């Protein structure tokens, strides 16, 4: 049997045809990943410059204290009902799930300790931050976006009012000041939600529940959780104002800014919580 020099078996010809395609796919994937990384760095850099530029305006008066207090009311006080409902519900859910596990070891009464530590260390700050991002972040993105597309921000500049200071700094400060207070309320209501389950399902009394809560719950468990919400507030205010302030393309852009502000703020809160939790465990235990 004679085989011509140019003949190749099917499997070898298939390998020669598919290897360039596979290599091209890898190159396309690397190119796409590199492009996304550049976009991410550019996005974070622009947001950092935006925050620095806004922070520089604090060096000189006026400081718009009344506007800051007004934003604290709109962003913080009006978010309180959402925070309380979410904290109460999650406190109950945590107690129900924890009670089932602890009952396997005959330690059902320690559900009070579990709820107290979990809520004050993590759930309370996260609930408050996410609720503020969902309501306040959307509000800031929509409000500033509407002002941008209707040229109200340009009108402030014409009137010799620094829009960064009047619109952005006041909202960021409002988020940073109100979120720790929202967290304290979330902690209390979350523990109350656990109390309802402890009394109704674990057979505990109110006094025994609070005794076991306060016995193991220390100030070092509460303060780090409250303190890191200052960072969460900075994230919510910066992201919401950034996307609203630079809105483009009319009403469609306002909707996009609102959606992006909420999603990015919540994502940044969760990512930053990983590092903040690690730091608090290193220095506070």
PDB file of C-alpha atoms in Angstrom:
ATOM      1  CA  UNK A   1       0.000   0.000   0.000  1.00  0.00           C
ATOM      2  CA  UNK A   2       1.436   3.333  -1.091  1.00  0.00           C
ATOM      3  CA  UNK A   3       0.689   6.510   0.877  1.00  0.00           C
ATOM      4  CA  UNK A   4       1.295   9.821  -0.851  1.00  0.00           C
ATOM      5  CA  UNK A   5       3.622  12.299   0.819  1.00  0.00           C
ATOM      6  CA  UNK A   6       0.889  14.905   1.216  1.00  0.00           C
ATOM      7  CA  UNK A   7      -1.574  12.546   2.929  1.00  0.00           C
ATOM      8  CA  UNK A   8      -2.173  12.876   6.693  1.00  0.00           C
ATOM      9  CA  UNK A   9      -4.429  10.772   8.896  1.00  0.00           C
ATOM     10  CA  UNK A  10      -7.695  12.431   9.980  1.00  0.00           C
ATOM     11  CA  UNK A  11      -6.712  12.809  13.654  1.00  0.00           C
ATOM     12  CA  UNK A  12      -3.466  14.613  12.749  1.00  0.00           C
ATOM     13  CA  UNK A  13      -5.215  16.951  10.315  1.00  0.00           C
ATOM     14  CA  UNK A  14      -7.899  17.701  12.926  1.00  0.00           C
ATOM     15  CA  UNK A  15      -5.219  18.534  15.509  1.00  0.00           C
ATOM     16  CA  UNK A  16      -3.518  20.966  13.119  1.00  0.00           C
ATOM     17  CA  UNK A  17      -6.853  22.661  12.387  1.00  0.00           C
ATOM     18  CA  UNK A  18      -8.036  22.940  16.000  1.00  0.00           C
ATOM     19  CA  UNK A  19      -4.794  24.036  17.673  1.00  0.00           C
ATOM     20  CA  UNK A  20      -4.775  27.535  16.099  1.00  0.00           C
ATOM     21  CA  UNK A  21      -8.442  27.993  17.047  1.00  0.00           C
ATOM     22  CA  UNK A  22      -7.792  26.973  20.656  1.00  0.00           C
ATOM     23  CA  UNK A  23      -4.769  29.243  20.827  1.00  0.00           C
ATOM     24  CA  UNK A  24      -6.843  32.102  19.415  1.00  0.00           C
ATOM     25  CA  UNK A  25      -9.526  31.515  22.035  1.00  0.00           C
ATOM     26  CA  UNK A  26      -6.929  31.692  24.809  1.00  0.00           C
ATOM     27  CA  UNK A  27      -5.527  34.886  23.368  1.00  0.00           C
ATOM     28  CA  UNK A  28      -9.016  36.374  23.123  1.00  0.00           C
ATOM     29  CA  UNK A  29      -9.701  35.420  26.736  1.00  0.00           C
ATOM     30  CA  UNK A  30      -6.444  36.976  27.927  1.00  0.00           C
ATOM     31  CA  UNK A  31      -7.148  40.114  25.902  1.00  0.00           C
ATOM     32  CA  UNK A  32     -10.660  40.374  27.330  1.00  0.00           C
ATOM     33  CA  UNK A  33      -9.410  39.862  30.896  1.00  0.00           C
ATOM     34  CA  UNK A  34      -6.724  42.491  30.416  1.00  0.00           C
ATOM     35  CA  UNK A  35      -9.229  44.935  28.971  1.00  0.00           C
ATOM     36  CA  UNK A  36     -11.600  44.395  31.903  1.00  0.00           C
ATOM     37  CA  UNK A  37      -8.740  44.886  34.360  1.00  0.00           C
ATOM     38  CA  UNK A  38      -7.828  48.195  32.702  1.00  0.00           C
ATOM     39  CA  UNK A  39     -11.462  49.325  32.845  1.00  0.00           C
ATOM     40  CA  UNK A  40     -11.674  48.374  36.524  1.00  0.00           C
ATOM     41  CA  UNK A  41      -8.502  50.272  37.412  1.00  0.00           C
ATOM     42  CA  UNK A  42      -9.717  53.275  35.435  1.00  0.00           C
ATOM     43  CA  UNK A  43     -13.111  53.134  37.170  1.00  0.00           C
ATOM     44  CA  UNK A  44     -11.619  52.881  40.654  1.00  0.00           C
ATOM     45  CA  UNK A  45      -9.087  55.598  39.870  1.00  0.00           C
ATOM     46  CA  UNK A  46     -11.758  58.003  38.665  1.00  0.00           C
ATOM     47  CA  UNK A  47     -13.842  57.326  41.757  1.00  0.00           C
ATOM     48  CA  UNK A  48     -10.839  57.887  44.032  1.00  0.00           C
ATOM     49  CA  UNK A  49     -10.046  61.188  42.304  1.00  0.00           C
ATOM     50  CA  UNK A  50     -13.695  62.182  42.626  1.00  0.00           C
ATOM     51  CA  UNK A  51     -13.602  61.471  46.357  1.00  0.00           C
ATOM     52  CA  UNK A  52     -10.317  63.343  46.827  1.00  0.00           C
ATOM     53  CA  UNK A  53     -11.611  66.345  44.923  1.00  0.00           C
ATOM     54  CA  UNK A  54     -14.752  66.376  47.048  1.00  0.00           C
ATOM     55  CA  UNK A  55     -12.711  66.027  50.233  1.00  0.00           C
ATOM     56  CA  UNK A  56     -10.526  68.988  49.304  1.00  0.00           C
ATOM     57  CA  UNK A  57     -13.549  71.276  49.428  1.00  0.00           C
ATOM     58  CA  UNK A  58     -13.836  70.713  53.188  1.00  0.00           C
ATOM     59  CA  UNK A  59     -10.766  72.857  53.771  1.00  0.00           C
ATOM     60  CA  UNK A  60     -12.691  76.088  53.256  1.00  0.00           C
ATOM     61  CA  UNK A  61     -16.154  77.326  54.310  1.00  0.00           C
ATOM     62  CA  UNK A  62     -19.064  77.213  53.799  1.00  0.00           C
ATOM     63  CA  UNK A  63     -19.713  73.693  55.058  1.00  0.00           C
ATOM     64  CA  UNK A  64     -23.489  73.516  54.501  1.00  0.00           C
ATOM     65  CA  UNK A  65     -24.282  72.065  57.924  1.00  0.00           C
ATOM     66  CA  UNK A  66     -28.025  72.481  57.450  1.00  0.00           C
ATOM     67  CA  UNK A  67     -27.933  70.606  54.148  1.00  0.00           C
ATOM     68  CA  UNK A  68     -25.913  67.820  55.778  1.00  0.00           C
ATOM     69  CA  UNK A  69     -28.497  67.476  58.558  1.00  0.00           C
ATOM     70  CA  UNK A  70     -31.275  67.439  55.971  1.00  0.00           C
ATOM     71  CA  UNK A  71     -29.520  64.645  54.079  1.00  0.00           C
ATOM     72  CA  UNK A  72     -29.049  62.733  57.331  1.00  0.00           C
ATOM     73  CA  UNK A  73     -32.809  62.798  57.717  1.00  0.00           C
ATOM     74  CA  UNK A  74     -33.565  61.763  54.140  1.00  0.00           C
ATOM     75  CA  UNK A  75     -30.863  59.101  53.889  1.00  0.00           C
ATOM     76  CA  UNK A  76     -30.675  57.816  57.450  1.00  0.00           C
ATOM     77  CA  UNK A  77     -33.912  58.392  59.329  1.00  0.00           C
ATOM     78  CA  UNK A  78     -36.105  57.378  56.401  1.00  0.00           C
ATOM     79  CA  UNK A  79     -34.076  54.178  55.995  1.00  0.00           C
ATOM     80  CA  UNK A  80     -34.625  53.200  59.634  1.00  0.00           C
ATOM     81  CA  UNK A  81     -37.909  51.269  59.082  1.00  0.00           C
ATOM     82  CA  UNK A  82     -36.276  49.105  56.406  1.00  0.00           C
ATOM     83  CA  UNK A  83     -33.297  48.411  58.647  1.00  0.00           C
ATOM     84  CA  UNK A  84     -35.495  47.473  61.608  1.00  0.00           C
ATOM     85  CA  UNK A  85     -37.690  45.083  59.625  1.00  0.00           C
ATOM     86  CA  UNK A  86     -34.705  43.402  57.959  1.00  0.00           C
ATOM     87  CA  UNK A  87     -32.779  43.097  61.236  1.00  0.00           C
ATOM     88  CA  UNK A  88     -35.756  41.660  63.108  1.00  0.00           C
ATOM     89  CA  UNK A  89     -36.436  39.090  60.391  1.00  0.00           C
ATOM     90  CA  UNK A  90     -32.807  37.994  60.099  1.00  0.00           C
ATOM     91  CA  UNK A  91     -32.465  37.828  63.871  1.00  0.00           C
ATOM     92  CA  UNK A  92     -35.392  35.417  63.975  1.00  0.00           C
ATOM     93  CA  UNK A  93     -34.047  33.338  61.093  1.00  0.00           C
ATOM     94  CA  UNK A  94     -30.603  33.147  62.681  1.00  0.00           C
ATOM     95  CA  UNK A  95     -32.140  32.050  65.977  1.00  0.00           C
ATOM     96  CA  UNK A  96     -34.250  29.346  64.326  1.00  0.00           C
ATOM     97  CA  UNK A  97     -31.328  27.919  62.380  1.00  0.00           C
ATOM     98  CA  UNK A  98     -28.937  28.193  65.318  1.00  0.00           C
ATOM     99  CA  UNK A  99     -31.406  26.609  67.718  1.00  0.00           C
ATOM    100  CA  UNK A 100     -31.694  23.528  65.536  1.00  0.00           C
ATOM    101  CA  UNK A 101     -27.919  23.050  65.423  1.00  0.00           C
ATOM    102  CA  UNK A 102     -27.297  23.829  69.102  1.00  0.00           C
ATOM    103  CA  UNK A 103     -30.069  21.479  70.185  1.00  0.00           C
ATOM    104  CA  UNK A 104     -28.056  18.583  68.759  1.00  0.00           C
ATOM    105  CA  UNK A 105     -25.501  19.217  71.498  1.00  0.00           C
ATOM    106  CA  UNK A 106     -27.970  20.054  74.236  1.00  0.00           C
ATOM    107  CA  UNK A 107     -26.947  23.715  74.195  1.00  0.00           C
ATOM    108  CA  UNK A 108     -30.169  25.310  73.000  1.00  0.00           C
ATOM    109  CA  UNK A 109     -30.042  28.024  75.667  1.00  0.00           C
ATOM    110  CA  UNK A 110     -26.872  29.401  74.127  1.00  0.00           C
ATOM    111  CA  UNK A 111     -28.885  30.610  71.170  1.00  0.00           C
ATOM    112  CA  UNK A 112     -28.892  33.975  72.960  1.00  0.00           C
ATOM    113  CA  UNK A 113     -25.100  34.134  72.858  1.00  0.00           C
ATOM    114  CA  UNK A 114     -24.969  33.045  69.219  1.00  0.00           C
ATOM    115  CA  UNK A 115     -27.476  35.653  68.093  1.00  0.00           C
ATOM    116  CA  UNK A 116     -25.867  38.420  70.137  1.00  0.00           C
ATOM    117  CA  UNK A 117     -22.374  37.831  68.786  1.00  0.00           C
ATOM    118  CA  UNK A 118     -23.419  37.188  65.188  1.00  0.00           C
ATOM    119  CA  UNK A 119     -25.673  40.228  64.995  1.00  0.00           C
ATOM    120  CA  UNK A 120     -23.293  42.716  66.586  1.00  0.00           C
ATOM    121  CA  UNK A 121     -20.190  41.470  64.796  1.00  0.00           C
ATOM    122  CA  UNK A 122     -21.553  40.978  61.287  1.00  0.00           C
ATOM    123  CA  UNK A 123     -25.274  40.906  60.591  1.00  0.00           C
ATOM    124  CA  UNK A 124     -26.122  44.292  62.067  1.00  0.00           C
ATOM    125  CA  UNK A 125     -23.472  46.253  60.135  1.00  0.00           C
ATOM    126  CA  UNK A 126     -24.158  44.374  56.900  1.00  0.00           C
ATOM    127  CA  UNK A 127     -27.936  44.787  57.155  1.00  0.00           C
ATOM    128  CA  UNK A 128     -27.647  48.502  57.838  1.00  0.00           C
ATOM    129  CA  UNK A 129     -25.108  49.013  55.053  1.00  0.00           C
ATOM    130  CA  UNK A 130     -27.064  47.065  52.443  1.00  0.00           C
ATOM    131  CA  UNK A 131     -30.357  48.770  53.315  1.00  0.00           C
ATOM    132  CA  UNK A 132     -28.746  52.203  53.112  1.00  0.00           C
ATOM    133  CA  UNK A 133     -27.161  51.273  49.787  1.00  0.00           C
ATOM    134  CA  UNK A 134     -30.477  49.989  48.448  1.00  0.00           C
ATOM    135  CA  UNK A 135     -32.478  53.035  49.452  1.00  0.00           C
ATOM    136  CA  UNK A 136     -29.977  55.857  49.865  1.00  0.00           C
ATOM    137  CA  UNK A 137     -27.668  54.811  47.041  1.00  0.00           C
ATOM    138  CA  UNK A 138     -30.565  54.594  44.605  1.00  0.00           C
ATOM    139  CA  UNK A 139     -31.892  57.939  45.802  1.00  0.00           C
ATOM    140  CA  UNK A 140     -28.555  59.707  45.398  1.00  0.00           C
ATOM    141  CA  UNK A 141     -27.986  58.220  41.959  1.00  0.00           C
ATOM    142  CA  UNK A 142     -31.447  59.194  40.745  1.00  0.00           C
ATOM    143  CA  UNK A 143     -31.469  62.666  42.319  1.00  0.00           C
ATOM    144  CA  UNK A 144     -28.028  63.757  41.173  1.00  0.00           C
ATOM    145  CA  UNK A 145     -28.559  62.095  37.806  1.00  0.00           C
ATOM    146  CA  UNK A 146     -31.757  64.066  37.262  1.00  0.00           C
ATOM    147  CA  UNK A 147     -30.000  67.257  38.296  1.00  0.00           C
ATOM    148  CA  UNK A 148     -27.205  66.539  35.836  1.00  0.00           C
ATOM    149  CA  UNK A 149     -29.392  65.859  32.802  1.00  0.00           C
ATOM    150  CA  UNK A 150     -31.570  68.906  33.551  1.00  0.00           C
ATOM    151  CA  UNK A 151     -28.477  71.154  33.943  1.00  0.00           C
ATOM    152  CA  UNK A 152     -29.235  71.992  37.579  1.00  0.00           C
ATOM    153  CA  UNK A 153     -25.657  71.143  38.555  1.00  0.00           C
ATOM    154  CA  UNK A 154     -24.385  73.570  35.928  1.00  0.00           C
ATOM    155  CA  UNK A 155     -26.763  76.184  37.316  1.00  0.00           C
ATOM    156  CA  UNK A 156     -25.192  75.808  40.768  1.00  0.00           C
ATOM    157  CA  UNK A 157     -21.777  76.472  39.263  1.00  0.00           C
ATOM    158  CA  UNK A 158     -23.092  79.602  37.553  1.00  0.00           C
ATOM    159  CA  UNK A 159     -24.443  80.763  40.938  1.00  0.00           C
ATOM    160  CA  UNK A 160     -20.930  80.387  42.430  1.00  0.00           C
ATOM    161  CA  UNK A 161     -21.939  77.353  44.522  1.00  0.00           C
ATOM    162  CA  UNK A 162     -19.499  74.449  44.456  1.00  0.00           C
ATOM    163  CA  UNK A 163     -21.683  71.491  43.420  1.00  0.00           C
ATOM    164  CA  UNK A 164     -19.219  68.966  44.804  1.00  0.00           C
ATOM    165  CA  UNK A 165     -19.393  70.558  48.223  1.00  0.00           C
ATOM    166  CA  UNK A 166     -23.125  71.239  48.260  1.00  0.00           C
ATOM    167  CA  UNK A 167     -24.363  68.027  46.655  1.00  0.00           C
ATOM    168  CA  UNK A 168     -21.663  65.405  47.164  1.00  0.00           C
ATOM    169  CA  UNK A 169     -19.857  66.138  50.422  1.00  0.00           C
ATOM    170  CA  UNK A 170     -23.087  66.676  52.341  1.00  0.00           C
ATOM    171  CA  UNK A 171     -24.442  63.300  51.223  1.00  0.00           C
ATOM    172  CA  UNK A 172     -21.231  61.414  51.916  1.00  0.00           C
ATOM    173  CA  UNK A 173     -20.994  62.893  55.410  1.00  0.00           C
ATOM    174  CA  UNK A 174     -24.658  62.103  56.012  1.00  0.00           C
ATOM    175  CA  UNK A 175     -24.081  58.445  55.123  1.00  0.00           C
ATOM    176  CA  UNK A 176     -20.975  58.214  57.307  1.00  0.00           C
ATOM    177  CA  UNK A 177     -22.728  59.784  60.302  1.00  0.00           C
ATOM    178  CA  UNK A 178     -26.060  57.966  60.119  1.00  0.00           C
ATOM    179  CA  UNK A 179     -24.946  54.441  59.257  1.00  0.00           C
ATOM    180  CA  UNK A 180     -23.322  53.757  62.675  1.00  0.00           C
ATOM    181  CA  UNK A 181     -26.573  54.852  64.333  1.00  0.00           C
ATOM    182  CA  UNK A 182     -28.591  52.605  62.038  1.00  0.00           C
ATOM    183  CA  UNK A 183     -26.247  49.760  62.956  1.00  0.00           C
ATOM    184  CA  UNK A 184     -26.904  50.217  66.679  1.00  0.00           C
ATOM    185  CA  UNK A 185     -30.645  49.983  66.049  1.00  0.00           C
ATOM    186  CA  UNK A 186     -30.111  46.950  63.804  1.00  0.00           C
ATOM    187  CA  UNK A 187     -28.116  45.241  66.566  1.00  0.00           C
ATOM    188  CA  UNK A 188     -30.831  45.843  69.161  1.00  0.00           C
ATOM    189  CA  UNK A 189     -33.698  44.751  66.937  1.00  0.00           C
ATOM    190  CA  UNK A 190     -31.791  41.716  65.656  1.00  0.00           C
ATOM    191  CA  UNK A 191     -31.240  40.562  69.244  1.00  0.00           C
ATOM    192  CA  UNK A 192     -34.927  41.194  69.906  1.00  0.00           C
ATOM    193  CA  UNK A 193     -35.813  38.956  66.962  1.00  0.00           C
ATOM    194  CA  UNK A 194     -33.673  36.213  68.470  1.00  0.00           C
ATOM    195  CA  UNK A 195     -35.419  36.776  71.798  1.00  0.00           C
ATOM    196  CA  UNK A 196     -38.796  36.034  70.230  1.00  0.00           C
ATOM    197  CA  UNK A 197     -37.558  32.657  68.992  1.00  0.00           C
ATOM    198  CA  UNK A 198     -35.691  31.914  72.219  1.00  0.00           C
ATOM    199  CA  UNK A 199     -38.815  32.469  74.309  1.00  0.00           C
ATOM    200  CA  UNK A 200     -41.323  30.877  71.938  1.00  0.00           C
ATOM    201  CA  UNK A 201     -39.333  27.840  70.745  1.00  0.00           C
ATOM    202  CA  UNK A 202     -36.433  27.279  73.158  1.00  0.00           C
ATOM    203  CA  UNK A 203     -38.489  27.698  76.330  1.00  0.00           C
ATOM    204  CA  UNK A 204     -36.277  30.469  77.665  1.00  0.00           C
ATOM    205  CA  UNK A 205     -37.414  33.366  79.810  1.00  0.00           C
ATOM    206  CA  UNK A 206     -36.742  36.956  78.856  1.00  0.00           C
ATOM    207  CA  UNK A 207     -34.388  37.414  81.808  1.00  0.00           C
ATOM    208  CA  UNK A 208     -32.366  34.274  81.050  1.00  0.00           C
ATOM    209  CA  UNK A 209     -32.084  35.241  77.388  1.00  0.00           C
ATOM    210  CA  UNK A 210     -30.699  38.665  78.182  1.00  0.00           C
ATOM    211  CA  UNK A 211     -28.454  37.241  80.892  1.00  0.00           C
ATOM    212  CA  UNK A 212     -26.792  34.855  78.443  1.00  0.00           C
ATOM    213  CA  UNK A 213     -26.575  37.628  75.868  1.00  0.00           C
ATOM    214  CA  UNK A 214     -24.871  40.126  78.166  1.00  0.00           C
ATOM    215  CA  UNK A 215     -22.686  37.494  79.823  1.00  0.00           C
ATOM    216  CA  UNK A 216     -20.645  36.859  76.683  1.00  0.00           C
ATOM    217  CA  UNK A 217     -21.311  40.003  74.647  1.00  0.00           C
ATOM    218  CA  UNK A 218     -18.586  42.554  75.341  1.00  0.00           C
ATOM    219  CA  UNK A 219     -17.912  46.066  74.146  1.00  0.00           C
ATOM    220  CA  UNK A 220     -15.097  44.743  71.935  1.00  0.00           C
ATOM    221  CA  UNK A 221     -17.729  42.762  70.034  1.00  0.00           C
ATOM    222  CA  UNK A 222     -19.919  45.806  69.424  1.00  0.00           C
ATOM    223  CA  UNK A 223     -17.482  48.629  68.691  1.00  0.00           C
ATOM    224  CA  UNK A 224     -15.650  47.094  65.676  1.00  0.00           C
ATOM    225  CA  UNK A 225     -18.951  46.361  63.959  1.00  0.00           C
ATOM    226  CA  UNK A 226     -20.177  49.900  64.498  1.00  0.00           C
ATOM    227  CA  UNK A 227     -16.834  51.433  63.521  1.00  0.00           C
ATOM    228  CA  UNK A 228     -16.569  49.681  60.172  1.00  0.00           C
ATOM    229  CA  UNK A 229     -19.941  51.075  59.130  1.00  0.00           C
ATOM    230  CA  UNK A 230     -18.220  54.445  58.821  1.00  0.00           C
ATOM    231  CA  UNK A 231     -16.334  52.895  55.902  1.00  0.00           C
ATOM    232  CA  UNK A 232     -19.577  51.414  54.571  1.00  0.00           C
ATOM    233  CA  UNK A 233     -21.152  54.864  54.717  1.00  0.00           C
ATOM    234  CA  UNK A 234     -18.206  56.325  52.824  1.00  0.00           C
ATOM    235  CA  UNK A 235     -18.660  53.643  50.158  1.00  0.00           C
ATOM    236  CA  UNK A 236     -22.412  54.177  49.804  1.00  0.00           C
ATOM    237  CA  UNK A 237     -22.116  57.953  49.609  1.00  0.00           C
ATOM    238  CA  UNK A 238     -19.181  57.962  47.206  1.00  0.00           C
ATOM    239  CA  UNK A 239     -20.578  55.358  44.811  1.00  0.00           C
ATOM    240  CA  UNK A 240     -24.081  56.848  44.765  1.00  0.00           C
ATOM    241  CA  UNK A 241     -22.854  60.401  44.201  1.00  0.00           C
ATOM    242  CA  UNK A 242     -20.229  59.352  41.650  1.00  0.00           C
ATOM    243  CA  UNK A 243     -22.690  57.597  39.366  1.00  0.00           C
ATOM    244  CA  UNK A 244     -25.342  60.275  39.754  1.00  0.00           C
ATOM    245  CA  UNK A 245     -22.956  63.193  39.299  1.00  0.00           C
ATOM    246  CA  UNK A 246     -21.579  61.903  35.997  1.00  0.00           C
ATOM    247  CA  UNK A 247     -24.860  60.721  34.499  1.00  0.00           C
ATOM    248  CA  UNK A 248     -25.221  61.042  30.740  1.00  0.00           C
ATOM    249  CA  UNK A 249     -27.772  60.186  28.025  1.00  0.00           C
ATOM    250  CA  UNK A 250     -30.921  61.638  29.548  1.00  0.00           C
ATOM    251  CA  UNK A 251     -33.507  59.607  31.428  1.00  0.00           C
ATOM    252  CA  UNK A 252     -31.968  56.338  30.295  1.00  0.00           C
ATOM    253  CA  UNK A 253     -28.708  57.383  31.920  1.00  0.00           C
ATOM    254  CA  UNK A 254     -30.529  58.219  35.154  1.00  0.00           C
ATOM    255  CA  UNK A 255     -31.924  54.695  35.317  1.00  0.00           C
ATOM    256  CA  UNK A 256     -28.526  53.198  34.595  1.00  0.00           C
ATOM    257  CA  UNK A 257     -26.868  55.373  37.236  1.00  0.00           C
ATOM    258  CA  UNK A 258     -29.434  54.359  39.840  1.00  0.00           C
ATOM    259  CA  UNK A 259     -29.078  50.657  39.121  1.00  0.00           C
ATOM    260  CA  UNK A 260     -25.290  50.730  38.992  1.00  0.00           C
ATOM    261  CA  UNK A 261     -25.000  52.765  42.187  1.00  0.00           C
ATOM    262  CA  UNK A 262     -26.976  50.200  44.183  1.00  0.00           C
ATOM    263  CA  UNK A 263     -25.241  47.133  42.770  1.00  0.00           C
ATOM    264  CA  UNK A 264     -21.706  48.505  43.053  1.00  0.00           C
ATOM    265  CA  UNK A 265     -22.252  49.910  46.548  1.00  0.00           C
ATOM    266  CA  UNK A 266     -23.541  46.587  47.892  1.00  0.00           C
ATOM    267  CA  UNK A 267     -20.716  44.695  46.187  1.00  0.00           C
ATOM    268  CA  UNK A 268     -18.075  47.047  47.588  1.00  0.00           C
ATOM    269  CA  UNK A 269     -19.588  46.773  51.072  1.00  0.00           C
ATOM    270  CA  UNK A 270     -19.347  42.989  51.011  1.00  0.00           C
ATOM    271  CA  UNK A 271     -15.793  43.006  49.639  1.00  0.00           C
ATOM    272  CA  UNK A 272     -14.573  45.617  52.101  1.00  0.00           C
ATOM    273  CA  UNK A 273     -16.197  43.714  54.955  1.00  0.00           C
ATOM    274  CA  UNK A 274     -13.829  40.805  54.320  1.00  0.00           C
ATOM    275  CA  UNK A 275     -10.775  42.990  54.904  1.00  0.00           C
ATOM    276  CA  UNK A 276     -12.316  44.982  57.748  1.00  0.00           C
ATOM    277  CA  UNK A 277     -13.322  41.788  59.539  1.00  0.00           C
ATOM    278  CA  UNK A 278      -9.791  40.444  59.197  1.00  0.00           C
ATOM    279  CA  UNK A 279      -8.382  43.665  60.650  1.00  0.00           C
ATOM    280  CA  UNK A 280     -10.793  43.666  63.578  1.00  0.00           C
ATOM    281  CA  UNK A 281      -9.975  40.045  64.366  1.00  0.00           C
ATOM    282  CA  UNK A 282      -6.262  40.848  64.336  1.00  0.00           C
ATOM    283  CA  UNK A 283      -6.472  43.875  66.612  1.00  0.00           C
ATOM    284  CA  UNK A 284      -9.625  43.230  68.655  1.00  0.00           C
ATOM    285  CA  UNK A 285      -9.897  39.464  68.741  1.00  0.00           C
TER     286      UNK A 285
END
